Coordinates of C-alpha atoms in Angstrom, one line a residue:
M1 CA 34.6 -3.8 -30.6
K2 CA 34.6 -1.0 -28.1
N3 CA 30.8 -0.5 -28.5
V4 CA 30.1 -4.1 -27.6
A5 CA 32.1 -3.8 -24.4
E6 CA 30.4 -0.6 -23.5
S7 CA 27.0 -2.1 -24.3
S8 CA 27.5 -5.2 -22.1
F9 CA 28.9 -3.0 -19.3
S10 CA 25.8 -0.8 -19.3
H11 CA 23.6 -3.9 -19.4
C12 CA 25.4 -5.3 -16.3
R13 CA 25.1 -2.0 -14.6
A14 CA 21.4 -1.8 -15.3
F15 CA 21.0 -5.3 -14.0
G16 CA 22.8 -4.4 -10.8
V17 CA 20.7 -1.3 -10.3
M18 CA 17.6 -3.4 -10.7
W19 CA 18.7 -5.9 -8.0
L20 CA 19.6 -3.1 -5.8
K21 CA 16.0 -1.8 -5.9
Y22 CA 14.8 -5.3 -5.0
L23 CA 17.1 -5.2 -2.0
I24 CA 16.3 -1.7 -0.8
V25 CA 12.5 -1.8 -1.0
P26 CA 12.1 -4.8 1.5
I27 CA 14.6 -3.1 3.9
V28 CA 12.7 0.2 3.8
L29 CA 9.4 -1.7 4.3
Y30 CA 10.8 -3.6 7.2
V31 CA 12.0 -0.4 8.9
I32 CA 8.6 1.2 8.4
W33 CA 7.0 -1.9 9.9
L34 CA 9.3 -1.8 12.9
T35 CA 8.3 1.8 13.6
V36 CA 4.5 1.3 13.4
R37 CA 4.0 -2.2 14.8
P38 CA 2.2 -2.6 18.1
R39 CA 4.4 -2.7 21.1
Y40 CA 3.2 -5.5 23.5
E41 CA 4.2 -5.6 27.1
F42 CA 3.7 -9.3 27.3
Q43 CA 2.8 -12.4 25.4
I44 CA 1.2 -15.6 26.5
R45 CA 1.5 -18.6 24.2
T46 CA -0.2 -21.8 25.0
G47 CA -0.4 -25.0 23.0
A48 CA 0.5 -28.7 23.0
G49 CA 4.0 -27.8 24.4
G50 CA 2.6 -26.0 27.4
T51 CA 2.3 -22.3 28.2
Q52 CA 5.1 -19.7 27.8
V53 CA 4.9 -16.2 29.2
T54 CA 7.3 -13.5 28.0
G55 CA 7.6 -9.8 28.6
R56 CA 7.1 -7.6 31.6
I57 CA 5.3 -9.8 34.0
A58 CA 6.6 -10.7 37.4
K59 CA 7.8 -14.3 37.9
H60 CA 5.2 -15.1 40.5
Q61 CA 2.5 -13.9 38.1
Q62 CA 4.0 -15.9 35.3
H63 CA 3.7 -19.1 37.4
E64 CA 0.1 -18.3 38.2
I65 CA -0.7 -17.7 34.6
V66 CA 1.0 -20.9 33.5
G67 CA -1.0 -22.8 36.1
Y68 CA -4.3 -21.2 35.0
F69 CA -3.8 -22.2 31.4
R70 CA -2.8 -25.7 32.5
D71 CA -6.1 -26.1 34.4
I72 CA -8.5 -24.7 31.8
H73 CA -9.4 -26.5 28.7
L74 CA -9.6 -24.3 25.6
S75 CA -11.3 -25.2 22.4
A76 CA -8.2 -24.0 20.3
E77 CA -5.0 -26.1 20.0
S78 CA -2.8 -23.0 20.2
V79 CA -3.5 -19.5 21.4
T80 CA -1.3 -16.3 21.6
I81 CA -2.5 -13.5 23.8
S82 CA -0.6 -10.2 23.5
G83 CA -1.2 -7.5 26.0
W84 CA -0.3 -3.9 26.8
R85 CA -1.6 -1.0 28.9
D86 CA -3.0 2.1 27.1
D87 CA -2.4 5.7 28.2
Q88 CA -5.2 5.4 30.9
K89 CA -3.5 2.2 32.2
R90 CA -6.3 0.0 31.0
L91 CA -5.3 -3.5 30.0
K92 CA -5.7 -4.2 26.2
L93 CA -5.5 -7.7 24.8
R94 CA -5.1 -9.2 21.4
F95 CA -6.0 -12.8 20.8
R96 CA -4.7 -15.1 18.1
G97 CA -6.3 -18.5 17.8
R98 CA -9.8 -19.9 17.5
L99 CA -11.4 -19.0 20.9
S100 CA -15.0 -18.5 21.5
P101 CA -16.1 -15.1 22.8
G102 CA -16.9 -16.7 26.2
E103 CA -13.3 -18.1 26.4
R104 CA -11.9 -14.7 25.5
Q105 CA -13.9 -13.0 28.2
M106 CA -13.0 -15.7 30.7
I107 CA -9.3 -15.1 30.0
R108 CA -9.7 -11.3 30.0
N109 CA -11.4 -11.4 33.4
Y110 CA -8.7 -13.7 34.8
L111 CA -5.8 -11.5 33.5
L112 CA -7.5 -8.3 34.9
T113 CA -7.5 -9.9 38.4
V114 CA -3.9 -11.1 38.1
L115 CA -2.1 -8.2 36.4

């Protein structure tokens, strides 16, 4: 009878170790992602609900940007623009959404004049 108890205990222990691996691996991957992900200084999200500007942009600039996106008519329903400055202080932008190359350039030119 003792062998059965020891056998079931080791089976439960192995099962616990297996689940621990499934818990640790995602946590480790998440920590790695946090360290290598891009660091954006600001984000502009525009869609049916309006335009939201978050990050390190002055309030008066945020209002100008919201007004700009309210006045233009983009082909995409929703767009997210993430931006940061590189080591040479050049503005870098990342676009999410179905924008034409002309729309991207128009937005890039506008943001270069405002920011």
